Amino acid sequence: MSKWLTSTMVLCLLATGCGTVARNETSPSPQNNNRVKVQQTAPRAKAISNPKQVAAHLESLAKQVPGVNGAHCVVFKNTAIVGIDVDGNLDRSRVGTIKYAVAEAFHKDPYGINAIVTADMDLSHRLRDVQADINRGRPFSGIAEELSDIVGRIVPQLPREVQPRQPEPGKQEQPKIHKNL
């Protein structure tokens, strides 16, 4: 009986010992890293040394896309903001297609990889004004003025924050005429 019990115990130990195999695939060591390394295939953005030249280049690229009537570009550091002029009668999906085509043209260009494309008429006109200010030699004040105008349009005006006008001292308030319509 003792032989039978001993052989059963040895068999159980062998069976449990075979189940605990070292698993090298769960935590690889840095020395045995045989993975393939791949180079980046997307174009890298070029450093912009002449913003006016890059702006003119991106504007000409945008104007080559069918459906773009004009383009205005402002370059700030390594980012360009490009406003495109499209026909006002186009529906939203067609305008989106044109914006995508411009972005696709920029993606293939090393200067345009970090560009932002907008088809909003108001922003496009503001970009034109900023570009004119930059050409006049006042880049920071031009950008600051346009940004304040944009923020002024975005921030809502709540009726409860409206203060009624106070008459100036020394002037008589003219009687209000109520007309029944």
Tab-separated table of N, CA and C in Angstrom:
chain	number	residue	atom	x	y	z
A	1	MET	N	0.809	-1.172	0.000
A	1	MET	CA	0.000	0.000	0.000
A	1	MET	C	0.859	1.244	0.000
A	2	SER	N	1.949	1.171	0.675
A	2	SER	CA	2.837	2.323	0.731
A	2	SER	C	3.463	2.581	-0.633
A	3	LYS	N	3.737	1.496	-1.407
A	3	LYS	CA	4.242	1.689	-2.761
A	3	LYS	C	3.175	2.383	-3.608
A	4	TRP	N	1.974	1.986	-3.426
A	4	TRP	CA	0.870	2.556	-4.193
A	4	TRP	C	0.696	4.039	-3.852
A	5	LEU	N	0.762	4.424	-2.624
A	5	LEU	CA	0.617	5.804	-2.170
A	5	LEU	C	1.806	6.644	-2.623
A	6	THR	N	2.991	6.082	-2.566
A	6	THR	CA	4.186	6.806	-2.978
A	6	THR	C	4.171	7.056	-4.481
A	7	SER	N	3.806	6.065	-5.258
A	7	SER	CA	3.772	6.244	-6.710
A	7	SER	C	2.684	7.254	-7.105
A	8	THR	N	1.561	7.287	-6.395
A	8	THR	CA	0.500	8.247	-6.674
A	8	THR	C	0.965	9.658	-6.350
A	9	MET	N	1.673	9.834	-5.267
A	9	MET	CA	2.195	11.144	-4.863
A	9	MET	C	3.221	11.644	-5.867
A	10	VAL	N	4.102	10.760	-6.334
A	10	VAL	CA	5.116	11.153	-7.317
A	10	VAL	C	4.432	11.541	-8.620
A	11	LEU	N	3.432	10.774	-9.020
A	11	LEU	CA	2.701	11.080	-10.238
A	11	LEU	C	1.990	12.434	-10.136
A	12	CYS	N	1.395	12.747	-8.987
A	12	CYS	CA	0.725	14.042	-8.775
A	12	CYS	C	1.730	15.184	-8.810
A	13	LEU	N	2.877	14.993	-8.201
A	13	LEU	CA	3.903	16.036	-8.219
A	13	LEU	C	4.417	16.301	-9.635
A	14	LEU	N	4.584	15.229	-10.409
A	14	LEU	CA	5.018	15.396	-11.794
A	14	LEU	C	3.952	16.114	-12.615
A	15	ALA	N	2.697	15.804	-12.386
A	15	ALA	CA	1.614	16.427	-13.143
A	15	ALA	C	1.497	17.916	-12.811
A	16	THR	N	1.636	18.271	-11.549
A	16	THR	CA	1.548	19.690	-11.187
A	16	THR	C	2.811	20.445	-11.586
A	17	GLY	N	3.920	19.811	-11.603
A	17	GLY	CA	5.167	20.464	-12.008
A	17	GLY	C	5.186	20.787	-13.487
A	18	CYS	N	4.518	20.012	-14.305
A	18	CYS	CA	4.500	20.267	-15.746
A	18	CYS	C	3.619	21.456	-16.096
A	19	GLY	N	2.704	21.820	-15.244
A	19	GLY	CA	1.792	22.928	-15.535
A	19	GLY	C	2.415	24.285	-15.302
A	20	THR	N	3.508	24.377	-14.606
A	20	THR	CA	4.116	25.677	-14.306
A	20	THR	C	5.330	25.897	-15.190
A	21	VAL	N	5.067	26.159	-16.457
A	21	VAL	CA	6.135	26.416	-17.408
A	21	VAL	C	6.421	27.918	-17.402
A	22	ALA	N	7.663	28.270	-17.522
A	22	ALA	CA	8.029	29.683	-17.569
A	22	ALA	C	7.448	30.320	-18.833
A	23	ARG	N	6.762	31.458	-18.673
A	23	ARG	CA	6.116	32.134	-19.801
A	23	ARG	C	6.924	33.377	-20.158
A	24	ASN	N	7.750	33.244	-21.164
A	24	ASN	CA	8.610	34.348	-21.569
A	24	ASN	C	7.866	35.427	-22.349
A	25	GLU	N	6.719	35.098	-22.960
A	25	GLU	CA	6.037	36.074	-23.788
A	25	GLU	C	5.280	37.112	-22.973
A	26	THR	N	5.031	36.878	-21.687
A	26	THR	CA	4.278	37.849	-20.905
A	26	THR	C	5.140	39.000	-20.426
A	27	SER	N	6.393	38.777	-20.129
A	27	SER	CA	7.240	39.892	-19.715
A	27	SER	C	8.609	39.739	-20.363
A	28	PRO	N	8.763	40.307	-21.533
A	28	PRO	CA	10.047	40.162	-22.219
A	28	PRO	C	11.124	41.007	-21.553
A	29	SER	N	12.298	40.505	-21.583
A	29	SER	CA	13.408	41.276	-21.035
A	29	SER	C	13.919	42.231	-22.105
A	30	PRO	N	14.444	43.380	-21.708
A	30	PRO	CA	14.910	44.344	-22.703
A	30	PRO	C	16.082	43.824	-23.538
A	31	GLN	N	16.828	42.878	-23.034
A	31	GLN	CA	17.967	42.364	-23.784
A	31	GLN	C	17.528	41.496	-24.957
A	32	ASN	N	16.372	40.844	-24.837
A	32	ASN	CA	15.920	39.926	-25.878
A	32	ASN	C	14.826	40.541	-26.746
A	33	ASN	N	14.855	41.837	-26.945
A	33	ASN	CA	13.834	42.515	-27.729
A	33	ASN	C	14.208	42.429	-29.205
A	34	ASN	N	13.586	41.515	-29.924
A	34	ASN	CA	13.883	41.292	-31.337
A	34	ASN	C	12.809	41.873	-32.237
A	35	ARG	N	12.137	42.944	-31.804
A	35	ARG	CA	11.054	43.518	-32.595
A	35	ARG	C	11.620	44.369	-33.723
A	36	VAL	N	10.821	44.500	-34.751
A	36	VAL	CA	11.215	45.303	-35.905
A	36	VAL	C	10.868	46.763	-35.609
A	37	LYS	N	11.781	47.671	-35.864
A	37	LYS	CA	11.534	49.092	-35.671
A	37	LYS	C	11.239	49.721	-37.026
A	38	VAL	N	10.175	50.558	-37.066
A	38	VAL	CA	9.713	51.150	-38.310
A	38	VAL	C	9.954	52.653	-38.264
A	39	GLN	N	10.401	53.201	-39.380
A	39	GLN	CA	10.576	54.642	-39.502
A	39	GLN	C	9.215	55.294	-39.706
A	40	GLN	N	9.083	56.563	-39.298
A	40	GLN	CA	7.839	57.292	-39.484
A	40	GLN	C	7.638	57.561	-40.967
A	41	THR	N	6.420	57.276	-41.460
A	41	THR	CA	6.156	57.445	-42.886
A	41	THR	C	5.437	58.745	-43.194
A	42	ALA	N	4.793	59.382	-42.212
A	42	ALA	CA	4.102	60.646	-42.462
A	42	ALA	C	5.144	61.754	-42.631
A	43	PRO	N	4.843	62.726	-43.494
A	43	PRO	CA	5.822	63.793	-43.683
A	43	PRO	C	5.979	64.618	-42.416
A	44	ARG	N	7.196	65.005	-42.147
A	44	ARG	CA	7.460	65.827	-40.972
A	44	ARG	C	7.334	67.290	-41.345
A	45	ALA	N	6.909	68.083	-40.392
A	45	ALA	CA	6.755	69.508	-40.637
A	45	ALA	C	8.125	70.164	-40.701
A	46	LYS	N	8.299	71.035	-41.690
A	46	LYS	CA	9.537	71.790	-41.809
A	46	LYS	C	9.466	72.987	-40.879
A	47	ALA	N	10.608	73.382	-40.358
A	47	ALA	CA	10.661	74.589	-39.544
A	47	ALA	C	10.447	75.791	-40.452
A	48	ILE	N	9.600	76.711	-40.019
A	48	ILE	CA	9.260	77.870	-40.836
A	48	ILE	C	10.212	79.007	-40.490
A	49	SER	N	11.024	79.387	-41.473
A	49	SER	CA	11.973	80.478	-41.241
A	49	SER	C	11.473	81.792	-41.840
A	50	ASN	N	10.668	81.748	-42.889
A	50	ASN	CA	10.128	82.943	-43.517
A	50	ASN	C	8.598	82.823	-43.567
A	51	PRO	N	7.882	83.361	-42.561
A	51	PRO	CA	6.429	83.179	-42.495
A	51	PRO	C	5.679	83.759	-43.690
A	52	LYS	N	6.132	84.893	-44.230
A	52	LYS	CA	5.421	85.499	-45.367
A	52	LYS	C	5.507	84.610	-46.604
A	53	GLN	N	6.669	84.025	-46.818
A	53	GLN	CA	6.844	83.142	-47.973
A	53	GLN	C	5.999	81.879	-47.821
A	54	VAL	N	5.961	81.320	-46.611
A	54	VAL	CA	5.161	80.118	-46.357
A	54	VAL	C	3.674	80.435	-46.508
A	55	ALA	N	3.249	81.609	-46.028
A	55	ALA	CA	1.842	81.996	-46.164
A	55	ALA	C	1.461	82.106	-47.644
A	56	ALA	N	2.324	82.721	-48.444
A	56	ALA	CA	2.041	82.839	-49.880
A	56	ALA	C	2.004	81.460	-50.536
A	57	HIS	N	2.902	80.584	-50.119
A	57	HIS	CA	2.943	79.222	-50.676
A	57	HIS	C	1.652	78.455	-50.355
A	58	LEU	N	1.211	78.530	-49.093
A	58	LEU	CA	0.000	77.801	-48.699
A	58	LEU	C	-1.241	78.405	-49.349
A	59	GLU	N	-1.265	79.724	-49.512
A	59	GLU	CA	-2.390	80.350	-50.208
A	59	GLU	C	-2.475	79.864	-51.648
A	60	SER	N	-1.322	79.771	-52.328
A	60	SER	CA	-1.346	79.299	-53.717
A	60	SER	C	-1.762	77.833	-53.799
A	61	LEU	N	-1.351	77.029	-52.823
A	61	LEU	CA	-1.794	75.628	-52.792
A	61	LEU	C	-3.313	75.544	-52.631
A	62	ALA	N	-3.852	76.359	-51.723
A	62	ALA	CA	-5.290	76.322	-51.467
A	62	ALA	C	-6.073	76.796	-52.687
A	63	LYS	N	-5.560	77.805	-53.378
A	63	LYS	CA	-6.271	78.350	-54.546
A	63	LYS	C	-6.308	77.365	-55.709
A	64	GLN	N	-5.404	76.392	-55.721
A	64	GLN	CA	-5.381	75.399	-56.791
A	64	GLN	C	-6.481	74.350	-56.653
A	65	VAL	N	-7.071	74.253	-55.466
A	65	VAL	CA	-8.135	73.275	-55.235
A	65	VAL	C	-9.420	73.777	-55.901
A	66	PRO	N	-10.088	72.942	-56.697
A	66	PRO	CA	-11.334	73.366	-57.343
A	66	PRO	C	-12.391	73.742	-56.304
A	67	GLY	N	-13.025	74.896	-56.524
A	67	GLY	CA	-14.054	75.366	-55.603
A	67	GLY	C	-13.557	76.449	-54.664
A	68	VAL	N	-12.250	76.673	-54.603
A	68	VAL	CA	-11.686	77.712	-53.746
A	68	VAL	C	-11.515	78.972	-54.587
A	69	ASN	N	-12.205	80.046	-54.183
A	69	ASN	CA	-12.119	81.312	-54.913
A	69	ASN	C	-10.938	82.157	-54.445
A	70	GLY	N	-10.558	82.026	-53.200
A	70	GLY	CA	-9.448	82.793	-52.650
A	70	GLY	C	-9.023	82.186	-51.332
A	71	ALA	N	-7.866	82.607	-50.856
A	71	ALA	CA	-7.367	82.078	-49.586
A	71	ALA	C	-6.554	83.156	-48.877
A	72	HIS	N	-6.608	83.135	-47.561
A	72	HIS	CA	-5.839	84.047	-46.719
A	72	HIS	C	-5.158	83.213	-45.663
A	73	CYS	N	-3.879	83.466	-45.450
A	73	CYS	CA	-3.111	82.632	-44.539
A	73	CYS	C	-2.341	83.502	-43.561
A	74	VAL	N	-2.339	83.087	-42.311
A	74	VAL	CA	-1.528	83.714	-41.271
A	74	VAL	C	-0.693	82.609	-40.648
A	75	VAL	N	0.615	82.839	-40.555
A	75	VAL	CA	1.534	81.853	-39.985
A	75	VAL	C	2.006	82.363	-38.640
A	76	PHE	N	1.869	81.525	-37.629
A	76	PHE	CA	2.338	81.842	-36.282
A	76	PHE	C	3.169	80.665	-35.793
A	77	LYS	N	4.453	80.902	-35.605
A	77	LYS	CA	5.429	79.863	-35.268
A	77	LYS	C	5.377	78.763	-36.330
A	78	ASN	N	5.059	77.524	-35.968
A	78	ASN	CA	5.012	76.431	-36.950
A	78	ASN	C	3.587	76.030	-37.306
A	79	THR	N	2.633	76.918	-37.063
A	79	THR	CA	1.241	76.629	-37.377
A	79	THR	C	0.707	77.696	-38.317
A	80	ALA	N	-0.034	77.267	-39.310
A	80	ALA	CA	-0.662	78.186	-40.254
A	80	ALA	C	-2.174	78.063	-40.130
A	81	ILE	N	-2.851	79.199	-40.165
A	81	ILE	CA	-4.308	79.223	-40.186
A	81	ILE	C	-4.701	79.759	-41.559
A	82	VAL	N	-5.460	78.965	-42.295
A	82	VAL	CA	-5.812	79.315	-43.663
A	82	VAL	C	-7.331	79.420	-43.769
A	83	GLY	N	-7.773	80.598	-44.183
A	83	GLY	CA	-9.188	80.819	-44.445
A	83	GLY	C	-9.419	80.757	-45.941
A	84	ILE	N	-10.366	79.929	-46.347
A	84	ILE	CA	-10.645	79.806	-47.781
A	84	ILE	C	-11.988	80.460	-48.087
A	85	ASP	N	-12.049	81.080	-49.258
A	85	ASP	CA	-13.289	81.679	-49.735
A	85	ASP	C	-13.917	80.715	-50.731
A	86	VAL	N	-15.147	80.348	-50.448
A	86	VAL	CA	-15.893	79.473	-51.349
A	86	VAL	C	-17.194	80.171	-51.720
A	87	ASP	N	-17.870	79.663	-52.715
A	87	ASP	CA	-19.137	80.229	-53.147
A	87	ASP	C	-20.145	80.129	-52.002
A	88	GLY	N	-20.847	81.230	-51.737
A	88	GLY	CA	-21.800	81.269	-50.640
A	88	GLY	C	-23.027	80.423	-50.854
A	89	ASN	N	-23.270	79.979	-52.081
A	89	ASN	CA	-24.462	79.177	-52.373
A	89	ASN	C	-24.235	77.684	-52.193
A	90	LEU	N	-23.028	77.284	-51.865
A	90	LEU	CA	-22.748	75.851	-51.702
A	90	LEU	C	-23.358	75.327	-50.415
A	91	ASP	N	-23.812	74.074	-50.453
A	91	ASP	CA	-24.334	73.475	-49.231
A	91	ASP	C	-23.174	73.035	-48.334
A	92	ARG	N	-23.502	72.751	-47.095
A	92	ARG	CA	-22.497	72.455	-46.074
A	92	ARG	C	-21.636	71.256	-46.424
A	93	SER	N	-22.204	70.222	-47.005
A	93	SER	CA	-21.420	69.024	-47.320
A	93	SER	C	-20.383	69.314	-48.408
A	94	ARG	N	-20.757	70.150	-49.386
A	94	ARG	CA	-19.808	70.493	-50.451
A	94	ARG	C	-18.668	71.356	-49.893
A	95	VAL	N	-18.989	72.279	-48.997
A	95	VAL	CA	-17.958	73.100	-48.365
A	95	VAL	C	-17.021	72.208	-47.555
A	96	GLY	N	-17.574	71.225	-46.862
A	96	GLY	CA	-16.737	70.280	-46.105
A	96	GLY	C	-15.817	69.488	-47.010
A	97	THR	N	-16.308	69.120	-48.184
A	97	THR	CA	-15.486	68.394	-49.160
A	97	THR	C	-14.339	69.262	-49.654
A	98	ILE	N	-14.621	70.528	-49.909
A	98	ILE	CA	-13.572	71.441	-50.369
A	98	ILE	C	-12.533	71.655	-49.265
A	99	LYS	N	-12.991	71.841	-48.040
A	99	LYS	CA	-12.046	71.992	-46.911
A	99	LYS	C	-11.166	70.753	-46.782
A	100	TYR	N	-11.765	69.587	-46.938
A	100	TYR	CA	-11.001	68.344	-46.842
A	100	TYR	C	-9.963	68.257	-47.956
A	101	ALA	N	-10.343	68.690	-49.164
A	101	ALA	CA	-9.402	68.659	-50.289
A	101	ALA	C	-8.223	69.602	-50.038
A	102	VAL	N	-8.497	70.772	-49.457
A	102	VAL	CA	-7.412	71.700	-49.120
A	102	VAL	C	-6.517	71.097	-48.046
A	103	ALA	N	-7.126	70.503	-47.032
A	103	ALA	CA	-6.334	69.872	-45.970
A	103	ALA	C	-5.497	68.728	-46.522
A	104	GLU	N	-6.054	67.996	-47.479
A	104	GLU	CA	-5.310	66.901	-48.100
A	104	GLU	C	-4.114	67.436	-48.891
A	105	ALA	N	-4.299	68.553	-49.586
A	105	ALA	CA	-3.184	69.171	-50.319
A	105	ALA	C	-2.118	69.659	-49.346
A	106	PHE	N	-2.543	70.174	-48.208
A	106	PHE	CA	-1.584	70.642	-47.202
A	106	PHE	C	-0.859	69.474	-46.554
A	107	HIS	N	-1.536	68.349	-46.404
A	107	HIS	CA	-0.923	67.184	-45.757
A	107	HIS	C	0.284	66.679	-46.546
A	108	LYS	N	0.220	66.825	-47.849
A	108	LYS	CA	1.320	66.374	-48.694
A	108	LYS	C	2.471	67.381	-48.734
A	109	ASP	N	2.248	68.584	-48.193
A	109	ASP	CA	3.260	69.634	-48.210
A	109	ASP	C	3.934	69.713	-46.838
A	110	PRO	N	5.266	69.805	-46.780
A	110	PRO	CA	5.932	69.829	-45.475
A	110	PRO	C	5.610	71.071	-44.648
A	111	TYR	N	5.252	72.180	-45.283
A	111	TYR	CA	4.890	73.382	-44.515
A	111	TYR	C	3.438	73.357	-44.070
A	112	GLY	N	2.606	72.614	-44.750
A	112	GLY	CA	1.184	72.635	-44.449
A	112	GLY	C	0.704	71.554	-43.520
A	113	ILE	N	1.591	70.720	-43.027
A	113	ILE	CA	1.170	69.571	-42.214
A	113	ILE	C	0.492	70.012	-40.911
A	114	ASN	N	0.881	71.172	-40.368
A	114	ASN	CA	0.274	71.665	-39.126
A	114	ASN	C	-0.709	72.800	-39.375
A	115	ALA	N	-1.269	72.884	-40.561
A	115	ALA	CA	-2.175	73.981	-40.906
A	115	ALA	C	-3.588	73.701	-40.403
A	116	ILE	N	-4.313	74.788	-40.161
A	116	ILE	CA	-5.719	74.725	-39.772
A	116	ILE	C	-6.500	75.388	-40.901
A	117	VAL	N	-7.496	74.693	-41.424
A	117	VAL	CA	-8.259	75.201	-42.567
A	117	VAL	C	-9.675	75.534	-42.109
A	118	THR	N	-10.129	76.745	-42.457
A	118	THR	CA	-11.491	77.149	-42.137
A	118	THR	C	-12.140	77.751	-43.374
A	119	ALA	N	-13.442	77.539	-43.491
A	119	ALA	CA	-14.202	78.107	-44.602
A	119	ALA	C	-15.211	79.125	-44.096
A	120	ASP	N	-15.104	79.504	-42.839
A	120	ASP	CA	-16.000	80.496	-42.267
A	120	ASP	C	-15.675	81.860	-42.866
A	121	MET	N	-16.688	82.538	-43.423
A	121	MET	CA	-16.447	83.812	-44.103
A	121	MET	C	-15.900	84.864	-43.151
A	122	ASP	N	-16.464	84.944	-41.961
A	122	ASP	CA	-16.023	85.951	-41.001
A	122	ASP	C	-14.568	85.721	-40.602
A	123	LEU	N	-14.213	84.472	-40.297
A	123	LEU	CA	-12.826	84.179	-39.926
A	123	LEU	C	-11.874	84.411	-41.093
A	124	SER	N	-12.315	84.116	-42.295
A	124	SER	CA	-11.475	84.340	-43.463
A	124	SER	C	-11.184	85.828	-43.647
A	125	HIS	N	-12.199	86.666	-43.463
A	125	HIS	CA	-11.987	88.114	-43.571
A	125	HIS	C	-11.102	88.627	-42.434
A	126	ARG	N	-11.273	88.066	-41.262
A	126	ARG	CA	-10.421	88.475	-40.137
A	126	ARG	C	-8.975	88.051	-40.377
A	127	LEU	N	-8.778	86.886	-40.964
A	127	LEU	CA	-7.417	86.461	-41.300
A	127	LEU	C	-6.798	87.408	-42.329
A	128	ARG	N	-7.613	87.866	-43.274
A	128	ARG	CA	-7.120	88.831	-44.263
A	128	ARG	C	-6.689	90.119	-43.570
A	129	ASP	N	-7.475	90.581	-42.581
A	129	ASP	CA	-7.123	91.794	-41.846
A	129	ASP	C	-5.856	91.597	-41.022
A	130	VAL	N	-5.714	90.434	-40.384
A	130	VAL	CA	-4.495	90.147	-39.618
A	130	VAL	C	-3.294	90.116	-40.552
A	131	GLN	N	-3.463	89.518	-41.709
A	131	GLN	CA	-2.371	89.457	-42.680
A	131	GLN	C	-1.974	90.871	-43.119
A	132	ALA	N	-2.952	91.734	-43.324
A	132	ALA	CA	-2.657	93.120	-43.694
A	132	ALA	C	-1.926	93.837	-42.561
A	133	ASP	N	-2.330	93.594	-41.317
A	133	ASP	CA	-1.633	94.202	-40.179
A	133	ASP	C	-0.198	93.706	-40.079
A	134	ILE	N	0.014	92.446	-40.344
A	134	ILE	CA	1.374	91.895	-40.308
A	134	ILE	C	2.224	92.543	-41.396
A	135	ASN	N	1.642	92.715	-42.579
A	135	ASN	CA	2.377	93.353	-43.676
A	135	ASN	C	2.676	94.822	-43.377
A	136	ARG	N	1.831	95.484	-42.568
A	136	ARG	CA	2.070	96.871	-42.175
A	136	ARG	C	3.062	96.993	-41.029
A	137	GLY	N	3.495	95.867	-40.485
A	137	GLY	CA	4.478	95.896	-39.413
A	137	GLY	C	3.898	95.932	-38.017
A	138	ARG	N	2.653	95.575	-37.851
A	138	ARG	CA	2.049	95.528	-36.516
A	138	ARG	C	1.375	94.176	-36.287
A	139	PRO	N	2.197	93.115	-36.190
A	139	PRO	CA	1.608	91.772	-36.083
A	139	PRO	C	0.881	91.536	-34.766
A	140	PHE	N	1.455	91.959	-33.644
A	140	PHE	CA	0.851	91.633	-32.349
A	140	PHE	C	-0.423	92.432	-32.104
A	141	SER	N	-0.411	93.715	-32.423
A	141	SER	CA	-1.614	94.507	-32.193
A	141	SER	C	-2.736	94.075	-33.140
A	142	GLY	N	-2.376	93.700	-34.380
A	142	GLY	CA	-3.393	93.225	-35.320
A	142	GLY	C	-4.039	91.940	-34.858
A	143	ILE	N	-3.223	91.008	-34.384
A	143	ILE	CA	-3.762	89.735	-33.884
A	143	ILE	C	-4.599	89.969	-32.635
A	144	ALA	N	-4.120	90.836	-31.747
A	144	ALA	CA	-4.858	91.104	-30.506
A	144	ALA	C	-6.216	91.731	-30.799
A	145	GLU	N	-6.272	92.682	-31.744
A	145	GLU	CA	-7.542	93.320	-32.088
A	145	GLU	C	-8.532	92.310	-32.665
A	146	GLU	N	-8.058	91.468	-33.570
A	146	GLU	CA	-8.956	90.500	-34.200
A	146	GLU	C	-9.419	89.440	-33.205
A	147	LEU	N	-8.514	88.996	-32.336
A	147	LEU	CA	-8.917	88.018	-31.315
A	147	LEU	C	-9.959	88.602	-30.377
A	148	SER	N	-9.798	89.865	-30.002
A	148	SER	CA	-10.796	90.478	-29.123
A	148	SER	C	-12.138	90.603	-29.840
A	149	ASP	N	-12.119	90.891	-31.148
A	149	ASP	CA	-13.377	90.938	-31.903
A	149	ASP	C	-14.036	89.565	-31.972
A	150	ILE	N	-13.236	88.527	-32.181
A	150	ILE	CA	-13.776	87.167	-32.254
A	150	ILE	C	-14.372	86.761	-30.916
A	151	VAL	N	-13.651	87.026	-29.831
A	151	VAL	CA	-14.155	86.672	-28.501
A	151	VAL	C	-15.408	87.470	-28.192
A	152	GLY	N	-15.455	88.733	-28.618
A	152	GLY	CA	-16.647	89.551	-28.409
A	152	GLY	C	-17.873	88.985	-29.086
A	153	ARG	N	-17.670	88.291	-30.187
A	153	ARG	CA	-18.812	87.664	-30.872
A	153	ARG	C	-19.210	86.351	-30.215
A	154	ILE	N	-18.242	85.665	-29.629
A	154	ILE	CA	-18.527	84.357	-29.040
A	154	ILE	C	-19.218	84.490	-27.689
A	155	VAL	N	-18.758	85.437	-26.859
A	155	VAL	CA	-19.286	85.581	-25.503
A	155	VAL	C	-20.733	86.075	-25.590
A	156	PRO	N	-21.661	85.379	-24.941
A	156	PRO	CA	-23.064	85.784	-25.027
A	156	PRO	C	-23.348	87.015	-24.168
A	157	GLN	N	-24.380	87.749	-24.551
A	157	GLN	CA	-24.847	88.886	-23.758
A	157	GLN	C	-26.143	88.470	-23.089
A	158	LEU	N	-26.158	88.473	-21.762
A	158	LEU	CA	-27.340	88.077	-21.016
A	158	LEU	C	-28.175	89.307	-20.680
A	159	PRO	N	-29.486	89.245	-20.854
A	159	PRO	CA	-30.327	90.416	-20.576
A	159	PRO	C	-30.239	90.894	-19.133
A	160	ARG	N	-30.033	90.008	-18.174
A	160	ARG	CA	-29.982	90.439	-16.778
A	160	ARG	C	-28.720	91.229	-16.465
A	161	GLU	N	-27.714	91.162	-17.344
A	161	GLU	CA	-26.483	91.915	-17.120
A	161	GLU	C	-26.532	93.306	-17.742
A	162	VAL	N	-27.604	93.621	-18.460
A	162	VAL	CA	-27.717	94.921	-19.121
A	162	VAL	C	-28.062	95.977	-18.080
A	163	GLN	N	-27.283	97.040	-18.063
A	163	GLN	CA	-27.526	98.155	-17.150
A	163	GLN	C	-28.303	99.233	-17.902
A	164	PRO	N	-29.396	99.747	-17.332
A	164	PRO	CA	-30.116	100.833	-18.010
A	164	PRO	C	-29.243	102.086	-18.052
A	165	ARG	N	-29.380	102.835	-19.129
A	165	ARG	CA	-28.584	104.046	-19.286
A	165	ARG	C	-29.032	105.094	-18.287
A	166	GLN	N	-28.051	105.758	-17.711
A	166	GLN	CA	-28.323	106.857	-16.791
A	166	GLN	C	-28.198	108.160	-17.567
A	167	PRO	N	-29.154	109.062	-17.398
A	167	PRO	CA	-29.043	110.338	-18.112
A	167	PRO	C	-27.842	111.124	-17.591
A	168	GLU	N	-27.207	111.842	-18.492
A	168	GLU	CA	-26.054	112.640	-18.097
A	168	GLU	C	-26.535	113.803	-17.244
A	169	PRO	N	-25.742	114.160	-16.230
A	169	PRO	CA	-26.157	115.303	-15.394
A	169	PRO	C	-26.153	116.596	-16.223
A	170	GLY	N	-27.150	117.410	-16.006
A	170	GLY	CA	-27.249	118.676	-16.719
A	170	GLY	C	-28.099	118.592	-17.963
A	171	LYS	N	-28.393	117.398	-18.444
A	171	LYS	CA	-29.245	117.258	-19.622
A	171	LYS	C	-30.614	116.795	-19.161
A	172	GLN	N	-31.610	117.382	-19.772
A	172	GLN	CA	-32.958	116.950	-19.436
A	172	GLN	C	-33.310	115.731	-20.255
A	173	GLU	N	-33.956	114.809	-19.597
A	173	GLU	CA	-34.404	113.619	-20.318
A	173	GLU	C	-35.656	113.990	-21.090
A	174	GLN	N	-35.669	113.677	-22.356
A	174	GLN	CA	-36.825	114.008	-23.171
A	174	GLN	C	-37.969	113.056	-22.846
A	175	PRO	N	-39.169	113.581	-22.878
A	175	PRO	CA	-40.324	112.721	-22.558
A	175	PRO	C	-40.437	111.589	-23.568
A	176	LYS	N	-40.762	110.445	-23.048
A	176	LYS	CA	-40.916	109.269	-23.896
A	176	LYS	C	-42.342	109.239	-24.452
A	177	ILE	N	-42.424	109.008	-25.694
A	177	ILE	CA	-43.723	108.940	-26.339
A	177	ILE	C	-44.058	107.469	-26.542
A	178	HIS	N	-45.166	107.075	-26.011
A	178	HIS	CA	-45.610	105.699	-26.182
A	178	HIS	C	-46.623	105.650	-27.314
A	179	LYS	N	-46.326	104.895	-28.265
A	179	LYS	CA	-47.236	104.757	-29.397
A	179	LYS	C	-47.872	103.384	-29.330
A	180	ASN	N	-49.129	103.362	-29.531
A	180	ASN	CA	-49.831	102.083	-29.603
A	180	ASN	C	-49.784	101.612	-31.049
A	181	LEU	N	-49.338	100.448	-31.232
A	181	LEU	CA	-49.230	99.925	-32.579
A	181	LEU	C	-50.421	99.134	-32.937
